[in-house]
Tab-separated table of N, CA, C and O in Angstrom:
chain	number	residue	atom	x	y	z
A	787	MET	N	100.362	66.161	99.415
A	787	MET	CA	100.299	66.810	100.583
A	787	MET	C	99.087	67.040	101.314
A	787	MET	O	97.855	67.043	100.636
A	788	THR	N	98.943	66.936	102.652
A	788	THR	CA	97.655	67.045	103.346
A	788	THR	C	97.297	68.564	103.567
A	788	THR	O	98.291	69.260	104.071
A	789	VAL	N	96.336	68.826	103.165
A	789	VAL	CA	95.693	70.250	103.538
A	789	VAL	C	95.031	70.314	104.649
A	789	VAL	O	93.802	69.650	104.732
A	790	SER	N	95.229	71.119	105.620
A	790	SER	CA	94.365	71.352	106.696
A	790	SER	C	93.503	72.749	106.344
A	790	SER	O	93.948	73.458	105.599
A	791	PHE	N	92.500	72.906	107.254
A	791	PHE	CA	91.501	73.997	107.070
A	791	PHE	C	91.614	74.773	108.482
A	791	PHE	O	91.718	74.116	109.439
A	792	ALA	N	91.712	75.987	108.352
A	792	ALA	CA	91.426	77.054	109.489
A	792	ALA	C	89.976	77.378	109.633
A	792	ALA	O	89.393	77.688	108.415
A	793	PHE	N	89.436	77.563	110.734
A	793	PHE	CA	88.160	78.128	110.896
A	793	PHE	C	88.355	79.056	111.847
A	793	PHE	O	88.774	78.811	113.002
A	794	ILE	N	87.895	80.401	111.581
A	794	ILE	CA	88.025	81.472	112.578
A	794	ILE	C	86.650	81.957	112.926
A	794	ILE	O	85.931	82.253	111.919
A	795	GLU	N	86.313	82.171	114.019
A	795	GLU	CA	85.030	82.815	114.386
A	795	GLU	C	85.412	84.275	115.101
A	795	GLU	O	86.147	84.364	115.752
A	796	LEU	N	84.691	85.232	114.482
A	796	LEU	CA	84.510	86.591	115.166
A	796	LEU	C	83.311	86.813	115.381
A	796	LEU	O	82.298	86.756	114.700
A	797	TYR	N	83.009	87.287	116.940
A	797	TYR	CA	81.723	87.456	117.360
A	797	TYR	C	81.544	88.524	118.492
A	797	TYR	O	82.287	88.875	119.072
A	798	ASN	N	80.347	88.915	118.559
A	798	ASN	CA	79.714	89.781	119.517
A	798	ASN	C	78.571	89.284	120.057
A	798	ASN	O	77.662	88.691	119.464
A	799	PRO	N	78.227	89.562	121.446
A	799	PRO	CA	77.061	89.074	122.026
A	799	PRO	C	75.803	89.791	121.454
A	799	PRO	O	75.976	91.079	121.241
A	800	ARG	N	74.699	89.098	121.216
A	800	ARG	CA	73.648	89.626	120.702
A	800	ARG	C	72.760	90.169	121.886
A	800	ARG	O	73.072	89.696	123.047
A	801	PRO	N	71.653	90.961	121.868
A	801	PRO	CA	70.751	91.429	122.990
A	801	PRO	C	70.265	90.145	123.539
A	801	PRO	O	69.889	90.226	124.827
A	802	SER	N	69.837	89.211	122.934
A	802	SER	CA	69.345	87.828	123.437
A	802	SER	C	70.369	87.321	124.529
A	802	SER	O	69.949	86.896	125.365
A	803	TRP	N	71.638	87.412	124.303
A	803	TRP	CA	72.477	86.905	125.197
A	803	TRP	C	72.518	87.727	126.471
A	803	TRP	O	72.536	87.500	127.565
A	804	LEU	N	72.732	89.165	126.217
A	804	LEU	CA	72.621	90.118	127.360
A	804	LEU	C	71.396	90.084	128.196
A	804	LEU	O	71.548	90.476	129.410
A	805	ALA	N	70.325	89.728	127.587
A	805	ALA	CA	69.125	89.481	128.305
A	805	ALA	C	68.982	88.272	129.324
A	805	ALA	O	68.226	88.231	130.282
A	806	LEU	N	70.076	87.293	129.034
A	806	LEU	CA	69.861	86.031	129.721
A	806	LEU	C	70.439	86.480	131.311
A	806	LEU	O	71.388	87.248	131.473
A	807	SER	N	69.956	85.704	132.245
A	807	SER	CA	70.424	85.939	133.384
A	807	SER	C	71.976	85.340	133.655
A	807	SER	O	72.251	84.564	132.786
A	808	ALA	N	72.669	85.748	134.678
A	808	ALA	CA	74.014	85.109	134.685
A	808	ALA	C	73.951	83.483	134.781
A	808	ALA	O	74.767	82.782	134.195
A	809	SER	N	73.050	83.020	135.604
A	809	SER	CA	72.811	81.473	135.753
A	809	SER	C	72.570	80.874	134.579
A	809	SER	O	73.112	79.967	133.852
A	810	ALA	N	71.683	81.534	133.500
A	810	ALA	CA	71.349	80.905	132.211
A	810	ALA	C	72.508	80.964	131.413
A	810	ALA	O	72.872	80.110	130.646
A	811	GLN	N	73.267	82.062	131.390
A	811	GLN	CA	74.576	82.235	130.587
A	811	GLN	C	75.519	81.246	131.164
A	811	GLN	O	76.132	80.483	130.169
A	812	GLN	N	75.640	80.828	132.310
A	812	GLN	CA	76.757	79.935	132.777
A	812	GLN	C	76.189	78.661	132.362
A	812	GLN	O	77.134	77.899	131.968
A	813	ALA	N	74.873	78.176	132.247
A	813	ALA	CA	74.448	76.874	132.004
A	813	ALA	C	74.665	76.632	130.485
A	813	ALA	O	75.169	75.568	129.959
A	814	TYR	N	74.539	77.902	129.659
A	814	TYR	CA	74.742	77.706	128.355
A	814	TYR	C	76.208	77.609	127.831
A	814	TYR	O	76.666	76.568	126.955
A	815	VAL	N	77.056	78.242	128.693
A	815	VAL	CA	78.503	78.110	128.503
A	815	VAL	C	78.995	76.685	128.776
A	815	VAL	O	79.927	76.182	127.843
A	816	GLN	N	78.499	76.250	129.851
A	816	GLN	CA	78.736	74.836	130.174
A	816	GLN	C	78.404	73.896	128.917
A	816	GLN	O	79.168	72.816	128.626
A	817	ALA	N	77.176	73.960	128.423
A	817	ALA	CA	76.858	73.306	127.286
A	817	ALA	C	77.870	73.345	126.080
A	817	ALA	O	78.221	72.339	125.513
A	818	VAL	N	78.184	74.606	125.824
A	818	VAL	CA	79.060	75.077	124.815
A	818	VAL	C	80.372	74.327	124.915
A	818	VAL	O	80.920	73.628	124.209
A	819	VAL	N	80.834	74.474	126.106
A	819	VAL	CA	82.307	73.501	126.485
A	819	VAL	C	82.234	72.104	126.053
A	819	VAL	O	82.968	71.687	125.431
A	820	GLY	N	81.143	71.444	126.247
A	820	GLY	CA	80.908	70.032	125.920
A	820	GLY	C	80.986	69.794	124.415
A	820	GLY	O	81.402	68.881	123.879
A	821	HIS	N	80.261	70.952	123.711
A	821	HIS	CA	80.241	70.862	122.319
A	821	HIS	C	81.762	71.014	121.778
A	821	HIS	O	82.111	70.229	120.747
A	822	VAL	N	82.541	71.953	122.311
A	822	VAL	CA	83.807	72.106	121.892
A	822	VAL	C	84.712	70.812	122.250
A	822	VAL	O	85.393	70.341	121.230
A	823	GLU	N	84.411	70.277	123.388
A	823	GLU	CA	85.281	68.995	123.849
A	823	GLU	C	84.806	67.859	122.816
A	823	GLU	O	85.729	67.146	122.223
A	824	GLN	N	83.770	67.727	122.286
A	824	GLN	CA	83.124	66.700	121.270
A	824	GLN	C	84.069	67.102	119.996
A	824	GLN	O	84.509	66.215	119.546
A	825	ALA	N	83.971	68.384	119.605
A	825	ALA	CA	84.737	68.729	118.394
A	825	ALA	C	86.221	68.365	118.400
A	825	ALA	O	86.761	67.854	117.392
A	826	VAL	N	86.801	68.562	119.610
A	826	VAL	CA	88.239	68.397	119.762
A	826	VAL	C	88.501	66.823	119.740
A	826	VAL	O	89.255	66.250	118.973
A	827	SER	N	87.614	66.005	120.325
A	827	SER	CA	87.764	64.482	120.211
A	827	SER	C	87.581	64.044	118.895
A	827	SER	O	87.925	62.783	118.359
A	828	SER	N	87.117	64.771	117.873
A	828	SER	CA	86.705	64.273	116.504
A	828	SER	C	87.831	64.891	115.565
A	828	SER	O	87.726	64.903	114.318
A	829	GLY	N	89.041	65.635	116.056
A	829	GLY	CA	90.058	65.967	115.274
A	829	GLY	C	90.271	67.561	115.334
A	829	GLY	O	91.144	68.097	114.431
A	830	VAL	N	89.486	68.236	115.683
A	830	VAL	CA	89.403	69.763	115.920
A	830	VAL	C	90.504	70.179	116.766
A	830	VAL	O	90.472	69.616	117.974
A	831	GLU	N	91.348	71.030	116.211
A	831	GLU	CA	92.413	71.521	117.235
A	831	GLU	C	92.139	73.055	117.496
A	831	GLU	O	92.059	73.812	116.464
A	832	ILE	N	92.163	73.299	118.801
A	832	ILE	CA	91.990	74.725	119.316
A	832	ILE	C	93.432	75.500	119.154
A	832	ILE	O	94.446	74.966	119.651
A	833	LEU	N	93.511	76.571	118.366
A	833	LEU	CA	94.815	77.364	118.352
A	833	LEU	C	94.568	78.365	119.080
A	833	LEU	O	95.633	78.768	119.779
A	834	ALA	N	93.590	78.995	119.318
A	834	ALA	CA	93.381	80.239	120.104
A	834	ALA	C	91.920	80.569	120.546
A	834	ALA	O	91.152	80.511	119.514
A	835	PHE	N	91.811	81.271	121.616
A	835	PHE	CA	90.401	81.879	121.937
A	835	PHE	C	90.955	83.121	122.507
A	835	PHE	O	92.013	83.237	123.146
A	836	GLY	N	90.432	84.287	122.260
A	836	GLY	CA	90.782	85.515	122.776
A	836	GLY	C	89.708	86.583	122.640
A	836	GLY	O	88.497	86.511	122.011
A	837	THR	N	90.039	87.766	123.180
A	837	THR	CA	89.439	89.008	123.266
A	837	THR	C	90.162	89.997	122.109
A	837	THR	O	91.536	90.128	122.347
A	838	ASN	N	89.397	90.845	121.545
A	838	ASN	CA	90.065	91.688	120.669
A	838	ASN	C	90.322	92.984	121.312
A	838	ASN	O	89.653	93.648	121.731
A	839	ALA	N	91.763	93.325	121.397
A	839	ALA	CA	92.270	94.373	122.121
A	839	ALA	C	91.830	95.733	121.620
A	839	ALA	O	91.693	95.808	120.314
A	840	HIS	N	91.470	96.745	122.361
A	840	HIS	CA	91.022	98.037	121.913
A	840	HIS	C	92.062	98.618	121.171
A	840	HIS	O	91.605	99.384	120.254
A	841	ALA	N	93.194	98.371	121.384
A	841	ALA	CA	94.266	99.235	120.806
A	841	ALA	C	94.778	98.320	119.485
A	841	ALA	O	95.694	99.038	118.973
A	842	THR	N	94.139	97.340	119.071
A	842	THR	CA	94.585	96.571	117.902
A	842	THR	C	94.262	97.778	116.592
A	842	THR	O	93.386	98.273	116.336
A	843	PRO	N	95.486	97.962	115.878
A	843	PRO	CA	95.343	98.780	114.870
A	843	PRO	C	94.282	98.225	113.670
A	843	PRO	O	94.304	96.986	113.527
A	844	HIS	N	93.495	99.053	112.959
A	844	HIS	CA	92.617	98.523	111.987
A	844	HIS	C	91.713	97.573	112.567
A	844	HIS	O	91.293	96.414	112.113
A	845	ARG	N	91.437	97.690	114.073
A	845	ARG	CA	90.589	96.905	114.662
A	845	ARG	C	89.336	96.412	114.118
A	845	ARG	O	88.418	97.148	113.574
A	846	SER	N	89.046	95.133	114.018
A	846	SER	CA	87.756	94.672	113.659
A	846	SER	C	86.658	94.973	114.617
A	846	SER	O	87.007	95.136	115.937
A	847	PRO	N	85.324	95.112	114.382
A	847	PRO	CA	84.472	95.558	115.233
A	847	PRO	C	83.972	94.269	116.075
A	847	PRO	O	83.033	94.515	116.968
A	848	TYR	N	84.584	93.122	115.936
A	848	TYR	CA	84.000	92.103	116.941
A	848	TYR	C	84.954	92.009	118.021
A	848	TYR	O	86.161	92.313	118.163
A	849	ALA	N	84.228	91.641	119.215
A	849	ALA	CA	84.964	91.548	120.560
A	849	ALA	C	85.745	90.414	120.961
A	849	ALA	O	86.681	90.296	121.554
A	850	TYR	N	85.290	89.117	120.388
A	850	TYR	CA	85.814	87.813	120.518
A	850	TYR	C	86.256	87.279	119.305
A	850	TYR	O	85.726	87.395	118.269
A	851	TYR	N	87.238	86.299	119.442
A	851	TYR	CA	87.637	85.464	118.398
A	851	TYR	C	87.983	84.038	118.783
A	851	TYR	O	88.513	83.873	120.080
A	852	CYS	N	87.848	83.073	117.966
A	852	CYS	CA	88.245	81.560	118.262
A	852	CYS	C	88.886	81.326	117.060
A	852	CYS	O	88.435	81.538	115.775
A	853	VAL	N	90.146	80.527	116.891
A	853	VAL	CA	90.876	79.921	115.772
A	853	VAL	C	91.078	78.491	116.034
A	853	VAL	O	91.683	77.976	117.115
A	854	TYR	N	90.622	77.893	114.937
A	854	TYR	CA	90.751	76.261	115.012
A	854	TYR	C	91.367	75.845	113.898
A	854	TYR	O	91.406	76.461	112.764
A	855	ARG	N	91.947	74.823	113.886
A	855	ARG	CA	92.503	73.942	112.741
A	855	ARG	C	91.618	72.540	112.539
A	855	ARG	O	91.545	72.062	113.475
A	856	LEU	N	91.386	72.363	111.482
A	856	LEU	CA	90.507	71.196	111.026
A	856	LEU	C	91.198	70.226	110.142
A	856	LEU	O	91.851	70.927	109.324
A	857	PRO	N	90.993	69.019	110.140
A	857	PRO	CA	91.805	68.227	109.319
A	857	PRO	C	91.366	68.324	107.771
A	857	PRO	O	92.151	67.834	106.954
A	858	ASN	N	90.179	68.804	107.338
A	858	ASN	CA	89.673	68.795	106.062
A	858	ASN	C	88.477	69.336	105.816
A	858	ASN	O	87.886	70.011	106.801
A	859	ALA	N	87.972	69.605	104.588
A	859	ALA	CA	86.949	70.432	104.491
A	859	ALA	C	85.715	69.913	104.980
A	859	ALA	O	84.739	70.696	105.632
A	860	GLU	N	85.680	68.408	104.911
A	860	GLU	CA	84.316	68.027	105.548
A	860	GLU	C	84.147	68.216	107.050
A	860	GLU	O	83.068	68.292	107.397
A	861	ALA	N	85.376	68.307	107.672
A	861	ALA	CA	85.402	68.415	109.185
A	861	ALA	C	84.972	70.039	109.486
A	861	ALA	O	84.244	70.254	110.431
A	862	ALA	N	85.326	70.832	108.455
A	862	ALA	CA	84.866	72.237	108.774
A	862	ALA	C	83.429	72.255	108.609
A	862	ALA	O	82.829	73.053	109.307
A	863	VAL	N	82.856	71.589	107.664
A	863	VAL	CA	81.443	71.720	107.390
A	863	VAL	C	80.746	71.090	108.588
A	863	VAL	O	79.801	71.543	109.351
A	864	GLU	N	81.234	69.989	109.076
A	864	GLU	CA	80.608	69.347	110.216
A	864	GLU	C	80.698	70.380	111.677
A	864	GLU	O	79.864	70.420	112.524
A	865	PHE	N	82.013	71.039	111.640
A	865	PHE	CA	82.093	71.763	112.835
A	865	PHE	C	81.181	73.152	112.698
A	865	PHE	O	80.505	73.385	113.827
A	866	GLU	N	81.066	73.523	111.590
A	866	GLU	CA	79.980	74.647	111.455
A	866	GLU	C	78.547	74.266	111.964
A	866	GLU	O	77.756	74.893	112.459
A	867	GLN	N	78.255	73.077	111.508
A	867	GLN	CA	76.954	72.474	111.840
A	867	GLN	C	76.702	72.245	113.316
A	867	GLN	O	75.499	72.369	113.876
A	868	LEU	N	77.749	71.963	113.976
A	868	LEU	CA	77.678	71.774	115.399
A	868	LEU	C	77.682	73.084	116.320
A	868	LEU	O	76.604	73.250	117.025
A	869	ILE	N	78.334	74.049	115.655
A	869	ILE	CA	78.024	75.488	116.056
A	869	ILE	C	76.523	75.873	116.060
A	869	ILE	O	75.870	76.288	116.938
A	870	GLN	N	76.215	75.555	114.934
A	870	GLN	CA	74.533	75.967	114.454
A	870	GLN	C	73.694	75.118	115.400
A	870	GLN	O	72.867	75.739	116.051
A	871	SER	N	73.989	73.683	115.448
A	871	SER	CA	72.972	73.006	116.305
A	871	SER	C	72.969	73.285	117.985
A	871	SER	O	72.072	73.014	118.699
A	872	ALA	N	74.130	74.072	118.425
A	872	ALA	CA	74.241	74.419	119.734
A	872	ALA	C	73.408	75.648	119.931
A	872	ALA	O	73.294	76.095	121.129
A	873	GLY	N	72.896	76.359	118.828
A	873	GLY	CA	72.031	77.354	119.139
A	873	GLY	C	72.981	78.810	119.249
A	873	GLY	O	72.404	79.820	119.757
A	874	TRP	N	74.125	78.695	118.894
A	874	TRP	CA	75.193	79.824	119.248
A	874	TRP	C	74.660	81.086	118.336
A	874	TRP	O	74.791	82.028	118.999
A	875	TYR	N	74.164	80.895	117.275
A	875	TYR	CA	73.844	81.915	116.411
A	875	TYR	C	72.544	82.838	116.953
A	875	TYR	O	72.434	84.063	116.893
A	876	ASP	N	71.818	82.124	117.975
A	876	ASP	CA	70.994	82.747	118.630
A	876	ASP	C	71.283	83.874	119.521
A	876	ASP	O	70.698	84.921	119.749
A	877	TYR	N	72.440	83.521	119.980
A	877	TYR	CA	73.057	84.506	121.099
A	877	TYR	C	74.317	85.388	120.596
A	877	TYR	O	74.528	86.329	121.483
A	878	PHE	N	74.888	85.007	119.660
A	878	PHE	CA	76.125	85.868	119.081
A	878	PHE	C	75.993	86.137	117.659
A	878	PHE	O	75.610	85.266	116.711
A	879	ASP	N	76.411	87.366	117.279
A	879	ASP	CA	76.413	87.745	115.894
A	879	ASP	C	77.764	87.409	115.515
A	879	ASP	O	78.813	87.983	115.995
A	880	GLN	N	77.924	86.661	114.421
A	880	GLN	CA	79.222	85.973	114.165
A	880	GLN	C	79.412	86.215	112.819
A	880	GLN	O	78.732	85.933	111.923
A	881	ALA	N	80.811	86.350	112.269
A	881	ALA	CA	81.308	86.125	111.042
A	881	ALA	C	82.337	85.052	111.082
A	881	ALA	O	83.152	84.911	112.010
A	882	ASN	N	82.262	84.247	110.186
A	882	ASN	CA	83.308	83.096	109.964
A	882	ASN	C	84.186	83.337	108.875
A	882	ASN	O	83.818	83.775	107.777
A	883	LEU	N	85.367	82.756	109.104
A	883	LEU	CA	86.651	82.693	108.042
A	883	LEU	C	86.886	81.188	107.994
A	883	LEU	O	87.040	80.581	109.011
A	884	CYS	N	86.818	80.700	106.791
A	884	CYS	CA	87.224	79.228	106.887
A	884	CYS	C	87.744	78.936	105.470
A	884	CYS	O	87.233	79.317	104.444
A	885	GLY	N	88.880	78.305	105.288
A	885	GLY	CA	89.396	77.702	104.025
A	885	GLY	C	90.663	77.070	104.286
A	885	GLY	O	91.031	76.860	105.594
A	886	PRO	N	91.274	76.642	103.371
A	886	PRO	CA	92.478	75.891	103.473
A	886	PRO	C	93.656	76.574	103.706
A	886	PRO	O	93.724	77.881	103.733
A	887	THR	N	94.647	76.060	104.565
A	887	THR	CA	95.915	76.731	104.982
A	887	THR	C	96.907	76.494	104.082
A	887	THR	O	96.904	75.565	103.158
A	888	PHE	N	98.047	77.487	104.078
A	888	PHE	CA	98.900	77.374	102.900
A	888	PHE	C	100.246	77.633	103.592
A	888	PHE	O	100.416	78.157	104.846
A	889	GLU	N	101.567	77.192	102.985
A	889	GLU	CA	102.716	77.728	103.385
A	889	GLU	C	102.966	79.186	102.986
A	889	GLU	O	102.115	79.440	102.048
A	890	VAL	N	103.926	79.734	103.474
A	890	VAL	CA	104.038	81.283	103.407
A	890	VAL	C	104.034	81.724	101.866
A	890	VAL	O	103.253	82.396	101.387
A	891	GLY	N	104.969	81.070	101.152
A	891	GLY	CA	105.247	81.517	99.844
A	891	GLY	C	104.014	80.985	98.964
A	891	GLY	O	103.576	81.756	98.148
A	892	GLU	N	103.358	79.871	99.186
A	892	GLU	CA	102.317	79.483	98.424
A	892	GLU	C	101.031	80.397	98.764
A	892	GLU	O	100.300	80.566	97.671
A	893	PHE	N	100.939	80.830	99.898
A	893	PHE	CA	100.021	81.556	100.388
A	893	PHE	C	99.880	82.826	99.585
A	893	PHE	O	98.991	83.465	99.115
A	894	PHE	N	100.977	83.747	99.508
A	894	PHE	CA	101.167	84.864	98.975
A	894	PHE	C	100.904	84.814	97.413
A	894	PHE	O	100.677	85.918	96.791
A	895	GLN	N	101.230	83.680	96.890
A	895	GLN	CA	101.128	83.686	95.474
A	895	GLN	C	99.508	83.490	95.210
A	895	GLN	O	99.307	83.874	94.036
A	896	THR	N	98.704	83.339	96.155
A	896	THR	CA	97.159	83.450	95.858
A	896	THR	C	96.862	84.804	95.605
A	896	THR	O	95.766	85.031	95.050
A	897	HIS	N	97.499	85.788	95.915
A	897	HIS	CA	97.248	86.953	95.614
A	897	HIS	C	97.605	87.494	94.330
A	897	HIS	O	97.035	88.519	93.898
A	898	VAL	N	98.649	87.025	93.565
A	898	VAL	CA	98.839	87.291	92.178
A	898	VAL	C	97.681	87.176	91.327
A	898	VAL	O	97.020	85.938	91.229
A	899	GLY	N	97.346	88.251	90.804
A	899	GLY	CA	96.228	88.000	89.860
A	899	GLY	C	94.885	88.126	90.631
A	899	GLY	O	93.747	87.724	89.989
A	900	ALA	N	94.810	88.564	91.912
A	900	ALA	CA	93.857	88.546	92.481
A	900	ALA	C	92.502	89.250	91.848
A	900	ALA	O	92.897	90.208	91.538
A	901	THR	N	91.403	88.813	92.100
A	901	THR	CA	90.197	89.467	91.557
A	901	THR	C	89.349	90.157	92.673
A	901	THR	O	88.229	90.747	92.302
A	902	GLY	N	89.730	90.200	93.992
A	902	GLY	CA	88.998	90.698	94.972
A	902	GLY	C	88.352	89.715	95.739
A	902	GLY	O	87.836	89.995	96.821
A	903	HIS	N	88.290	88.471	95.441
A	903	HIS	CA	87.795	87.375	96.099
A	903	HIS	C	88.720	86.195	96.238
A	903	HIS	O	89.718	86.056	95.270
A	904	ALA	N	88.604	85.426	97.323
A	904	ALA	CA	89.537	84.442	97.437
A	904	ALA	C	89.294	83.163	96.424
A	904	ALA	O	88.142	82.994	95.915
A	905	PRO	N	90.327	82.375	96.014
A	905	PRO	CA	90.094	81.327	95.001
A	905	PRO	C	89.125	80.596	95.683
A	905	PRO	O	89.083	80.237	96.883
A	906	ALA	N	88.294	79.861	94.865
A	906	ALA	CA	87.414	78.740	95.288
A	906	ALA	C	88.127	77.550	95.748
A	906	ALA	O	89.255	77.232	95.240
């Protein structure tokens, strides 16, 4: 069975982003689009980009999210390195979620005997 990986980004702009002019923000966004296109050409699948609705029950404190599917663990590591090399973390406070994906029944079985941390 082939295991794919999900990579989920949750983030808010940092003061360094807010301090940039609109033209500097636009130039950076265009560069990031190029990085994302590079990732897609190497097998990363974009599942969703979005903003966190204020009416979301048990809302996370992050304003933005991105959800990707990656072919394997190595691709996940390479993708995170691409994000870092783009200087993204200089402008955005981000939390990442990354791990293998499961079918429904298999996924909920990972909860049985849970210790409070995801299985390695």
